[in-house]
């Protein structure tokens, strides 16, 4: 239900009834209620839409750069402060939730095996290895080596000792500053995608429910003022 439309129709109905029955009091209540409701409705419309010739209208889309700057300031000064980041990092559960297994699973460990083969070939075992077909004899070990190596890395990444070392490194001042800079860059990139129309819709969606009540209360208080005016004149 459109609260604004219903309020304006009721106020207009009071005006018509007051005129038809020739009641100064009902007419006054209707006129004041209609003026209050329409005034608030126009004010709300002007908040989001630019009206030619009316200075100050369309303030939300016209100030969208300040709106974005305000969001960026809020994010960096209230949420992603050094204190808040350090508080998160100091909580053990923060790092216990970091699962590096998917990352390790995507790492190509073939170069590691090749480096191992090269090291063996250049060592004192190289001559002995040549008697058994050279480095090609070790190729069947490549897949088992990669599987075992990834399993070992996953186990290491899930250990408390690894999490403590990771936490200590991230909490270094230079790392913290770099982390904040990266977060700020991400926030700015996301905000740069906003347009005036998107900002207008965001604000409208947030307060749309309450805007209708402004029109309703405008009509109610306008009607009360009209009633008082009619009583005084009477």
Short mmCIF file of C-alpha atoms in Angstrom, two decimals:
data_model
loop_
_atom_site.label_atom_id
_atom_site.label_comp_id
_atom_site.label_asym_id
_atom_site.label_seq_id
_atom_site.Cartn_x
_atom_site.Cartn_y
_atom_site.Cartn_z
CA UNK A 1 0.00 0.00 0.00
CA UNK A 2 1.30 3.46 -0.94
CA UNK A 3 1.03 5.42 2.31
CA UNK A 4 1.63 8.76 0.62
CA UNK A 5 -1.11 8.28 -1.97
CA UNK A 6 -3.66 7.08 0.60
CA UNK A 7 -2.91 10.02 2.90
CA UNK A 8 -3.28 12.56 0.11
CA UNK A 9 -6.53 10.97 -1.08
CA UNK A 10 -8.01 11.01 2.43
CA UNK A 11 -7.02 14.65 2.91
CA UNK A 12 -8.48 15.56 -0.48
CA UNK A 13 -11.66 13.68 0.43
CA UNK A 14 -11.98 15.78 3.59
CA UNK A 15 -11.69 18.94 1.48
CA UNK A 16 -14.45 17.75 -0.84
CA UNK A 17 -16.70 16.67 2.05
CA UNK A 18 -16.15 19.96 3.87
CA UNK A 19 -17.00 21.92 0.75
CA UNK A 20 -20.09 19.82 -0.05
CA UNK A 21 -21.58 19.93 3.44
CA UNK A 22 -20.44 23.53 3.86
CA UNK A 23 -18.50 22.78 7.04
CA UNK A 24 -15.73 25.29 7.70
CA UNK A 25 -14.14 23.00 10.30
CA UNK A 26 -13.97 19.91 8.05
CA UNK A 27 -12.79 22.05 5.14
CA UNK A 28 -10.04 23.61 7.26
CA UNK A 29 -8.89 20.21 8.55
CA UNK A 30 -8.86 18.83 5.01
CA UNK A 31 -6.96 21.77 3.52
CA UNK A 32 -4.30 21.83 6.23
CA UNK A 33 -3.94 18.03 6.15
CA UNK A 34 -3.62 18.08 2.35
CA UNK A 35 -1.07 20.89 2.46
CA UNK A 36 1.01 19.07 5.11
CA UNK A 37 0.93 15.75 3.28
CA UNK A 38 1.71 17.25 -0.13
CA UNK A 39 4.51 19.39 1.30
CA UNK A 40 6.21 16.36 2.83
CA UNK A 41 5.65 14.31 -0.32
CA UNK A 42 7.24 17.02 -2.47
CA UNK A 43 10.14 17.33 -0.01
CA UNK A 44 10.77 13.57 -0.22
CA UNK A 45 10.57 13.66 -4.02
CA UNK A 46 13.04 16.57 -4.13
CA UNK A 47 15.41 14.61 -1.91
CA UNK A 48 16.00 12.07 -4.69
CA UNK A 49 15.01 13.90 -7.88
CA UNK A 50 16.39 17.09 -9.40
CA UNK A 51 13.60 19.60 -10.09
CA UNK A 52 14.56 22.41 -12.50
CA UNK A 53 14.43 25.80 -10.85
CA UNK A 54 14.27 24.44 -7.29
CA UNK A 55 17.63 24.91 -5.61
CA UNK A 56 18.65 22.07 -3.31
CA UNK A 57 16.56 19.39 -5.00
CA UNK A 58 18.14 16.06 -5.95
CA UNK A 59 20.59 16.30 -3.07
CA UNK A 60 21.19 12.53 -2.81
CA UNK A 61 22.40 11.88 -6.40
CA UNK A 62 24.13 15.28 -6.64
CA UNK A 63 26.18 14.55 -3.51
CA UNK A 64 27.04 10.98 -4.38
CA UNK A 65 30.79 11.68 -4.37
CA UNK A 66 30.52 12.84 -0.76
CA UNK A 67 28.37 9.80 -0.06
CA UNK A 68 31.09 7.49 -1.38
CA UNK A 69 33.79 9.36 0.51
CA UNK A 70 31.73 9.00 3.68
CA UNK A 71 31.46 5.24 3.20
CA UNK A 72 35.20 4.93 2.57
CA UNK A 73 35.97 7.00 5.68
CA UNK A 74 33.57 4.88 7.75
CA UNK A 75 35.08 1.61 6.53
CA UNK A 76 38.70 2.59 7.11
CA UNK A 77 38.32 4.69 10.27
CA UNK A 78 35.74 2.57 12.08
CA UNK A 79 36.07 -1.00 10.82
CA UNK A 80 39.52 -1.59 9.34
CA UNK A 81 41.54 0.32 11.92
CA UNK A 82 44.90 -0.99 13.07
CA UNK A 83 43.37 -1.82 16.45
CA UNK A 84 40.51 -3.83 14.93
CA UNK A 85 42.80 -5.76 12.59
CA UNK A 86 45.20 -6.54 15.44
CA UNK A 87 42.26 -7.62 17.61
CA UNK A 88 41.15 -10.04 14.90
CA UNK A 89 44.64 -11.38 14.40
CA UNK A 90 45.14 -11.81 18.14
CA UNK A 91 42.13 -14.11 18.30
CA UNK A 92 43.27 -17.65 17.75
CA UNK A 93 40.04 -18.61 16.04
CA UNK A 94 40.77 -16.00 13.37
CA UNK A 95 43.67 -18.05 12.06
CA UNK A 96 42.14 -21.41 12.86
CA UNK A 97 39.54 -20.63 10.18
CA UNK A 98 42.19 -20.12 7.51
CA UNK A 99 42.26 -23.26 5.38
CA UNK A 100 45.26 -23.31 3.06
CA UNK A 101 44.56 -26.82 1.77
CA UNK A 102 42.76 -25.62 -1.42
CA UNK A 103 45.66 -23.27 -2.16
CA UNK A 104 48.27 -25.95 -1.58
CA UNK A 105 46.26 -28.33 -3.75
CA UNK A 106 46.61 -25.93 -6.70
CA UNK A 107 50.35 -25.42 -6.28
CA UNK A 108 52.46 -27.06 -9.00
CA UNK A 109 55.16 -29.04 -7.18
CA UNK A 110 56.62 -30.55 -10.37
CA UNK A 111 59.50 -28.00 -10.37
CA UNK A 112 60.34 -29.13 -6.81
CA UNK A 113 60.65 -32.73 -7.96
CA UNK A 114 62.75 -31.66 -10.96
CA UNK A 115 65.03 -29.69 -8.63
CA UNK A 116 65.39 -32.75 -6.41
CA UNK A 117 66.29 -34.91 -9.40
CA UNK A 118 68.85 -32.34 -10.53
CA UNK A 119 70.40 -32.23 -7.06
CA UNK A 120 70.67 -36.01 -6.91
CA UNK A 121 72.19 -36.14 -10.41
CA UNK A 122 74.85 -33.60 -9.44
CA UNK A 123 75.68 -35.32 -6.18
CA UNK A 124 77.94 -38.28 -5.54
CA UNK A 125 74.96 -40.51 -6.26
CA UNK A 126 74.81 -39.29 -9.83
CA UNK A 127 77.35 -41.80 -11.11
CA UNK A 128 75.66 -44.66 -9.33
CA UNK A 129 72.27 -43.51 -10.64
CA UNK A 130 73.56 -43.61 -14.22
CA UNK A 131 74.08 -47.35 -13.81
CA UNK A 132 70.33 -47.77 -13.34
CA UNK A 133 69.12 -45.69 -16.26
CA UNK A 134 69.96 -42.19 -14.98
CA UNK A 135 67.38 -39.73 -13.74
CA UNK A 136 64.69 -41.39 -15.86
CA UNK A 137 64.67 -44.20 -13.34
CA UNK A 138 63.29 -41.79 -10.74
CA UNK A 139 60.39 -40.48 -12.86
CA UNK A 140 57.89 -43.08 -11.48
CA UNK A 141 58.43 -41.44 -8.08
CA UNK A 142 57.18 -38.05 -9.31
CA UNK A 143 53.46 -38.45 -8.56
CA UNK A 144 53.97 -40.15 -5.15
CA UNK A 145 56.44 -37.38 -4.27
CA UNK A 146 53.97 -34.62 -5.16
CA UNK A 147 51.10 -36.31 -3.25
CA UNK A 148 53.23 -36.81 -0.13
CA UNK A 149 54.67 -33.30 -0.33
CA UNK A 150 51.22 -31.68 -0.57
CA UNK A 151 49.94 -33.77 2.34
CA UNK A 152 52.93 -32.69 4.42
CA UNK A 153 52.39 -29.03 3.52
CA UNK A 154 48.70 -29.21 4.43
CA UNK A 155 49.55 -30.81 7.78
CA UNK A 156 52.14 -28.12 8.46
CA UNK A 157 49.74 -25.30 7.49
CA UNK A 158 47.15 -26.63 9.93
CA UNK A 159 49.52 -26.79 12.89
CA UNK A 160 49.36 -24.30 15.77
CA UNK A 161 53.05 -23.50 15.34
CA UNK A 162 52.48 -22.41 11.73
CA UNK A 163 49.50 -20.23 12.72
CA UNK A 164 51.56 -18.55 15.44
CA UNK A 165 54.39 -17.82 13.00
CA UNK A 166 51.91 -16.49 10.43
CA UNK A 167 50.29 -14.27 13.05
CA UNK A 168 53.66 -12.90 14.19
CA UNK A 169 54.66 -12.04 10.64
CA UNK A 170 51.36 -10.37 9.74
CA UNK A 171 51.40 -8.30 12.92
CA UNK A 172 54.67 -6.62 11.89
CA UNK A 173 54.15 -2.82 11.46
CA UNK A 174 55.15 -2.75 7.79
CA UNK A 175 52.92 -5.71 6.99
CA UNK A 176 49.98 -4.13 8.85
CA UNK A 177 50.37 -0.87 6.93
CA UNK A 178 50.53 -2.75 3.62
CA UNK A 179 47.44 -4.76 4.59
CA UNK A 180 45.50 -1.58 5.37
CA UNK A 181 46.60 -0.04 2.08
CA UNK A 182 45.37 -3.09 0.17
CA UNK A 183 42.02 -3.02 2.01
CA UNK A 184 41.64 0.71 1.28
CA UNK A 185 42.39 0.06 -2.39
CA UNK A 186 39.72 -2.67 -2.55
CA UNK A 187 37.16 -0.39 -0.88
CA UNK A 188 37.95 2.45 -3.29
CA UNK A 189 37.71 0.16 -6.31
CA UNK A 190 34.29 -1.11 -5.24
CA UNK A 191 33.02 2.40 -4.49
CA UNK A 192 34.28 3.68 -7.85
CA UNK A 193 31.73 1.36 -9.49
CA UNK A 194 28.86 3.27 -7.89
CA UNK A 195 26.82 5.71 -9.97
CA UNK A 196 24.47 8.50 -8.81
CA UNK A 197 21.47 6.31 -9.68
CA UNK A 198 22.86 3.40 -7.67
CA UNK A 199 23.44 5.68 -4.68
CA UNK A 200 19.88 7.00 -4.97
CA UNK A 201 18.47 3.47 -5.03
CA UNK A 202 20.58 2.40 -2.05
CA UNK A 203 19.30 5.27 0.08
CA UNK A 204 15.72 4.83 -1.13
CA UNK A 205 15.78 1.12 -0.33
CA UNK A 206 17.08 1.82 3.17
CA UNK A 207 14.48 4.41 4.17
CA UNK A 208 11.58 3.76 1.78
CA UNK A 209 9.37 2.31 4.52
CA UNK A 210 9.82 5.35 6.73
CA UNK A 211 9.30 7.94 4.00
CA UNK A 212 5.60 7.12 3.73
CA UNK A 213 5.15 7.84 7.43
CA UNK A 214 6.55 11.34 6.90
CA UNK A 215 3.67 12.05 4.54
CA UNK A 216 1.17 10.48 6.95
CA UNK A 217 2.37 12.53 9.92
CA UNK A 218 2.47 15.63 7.74
CA UNK A 219 -1.22 15.09 6.99
CA UNK A 220 -2.06 14.33 10.64
CA UNK A 221 -0.31 17.36 12.09
CA UNK A 222 -1.60 19.55 9.26
CA UNK A 223 -5.13 18.37 10.03
CA UNK A 224 -4.68 19.11 13.75
CA UNK A 225 -3.44 22.60 12.93
CA UNK A 226 -6.45 23.09 10.64
CA UNK A 227 -8.76 21.94 13.45
CA UNK A 228 -7.21 24.41 15.88
CA UNK A 229 -7.47 27.19 13.29
CA UNK A 230 -11.14 26.39 12.69
CA UNK A 231 -11.89 26.37 16.44
CA UNK A 232 -10.15 29.70 16.91
CA UNK A 233 -12.05 31.27 14.04
CA UNK A 234 -15.28 29.77 15.29
#
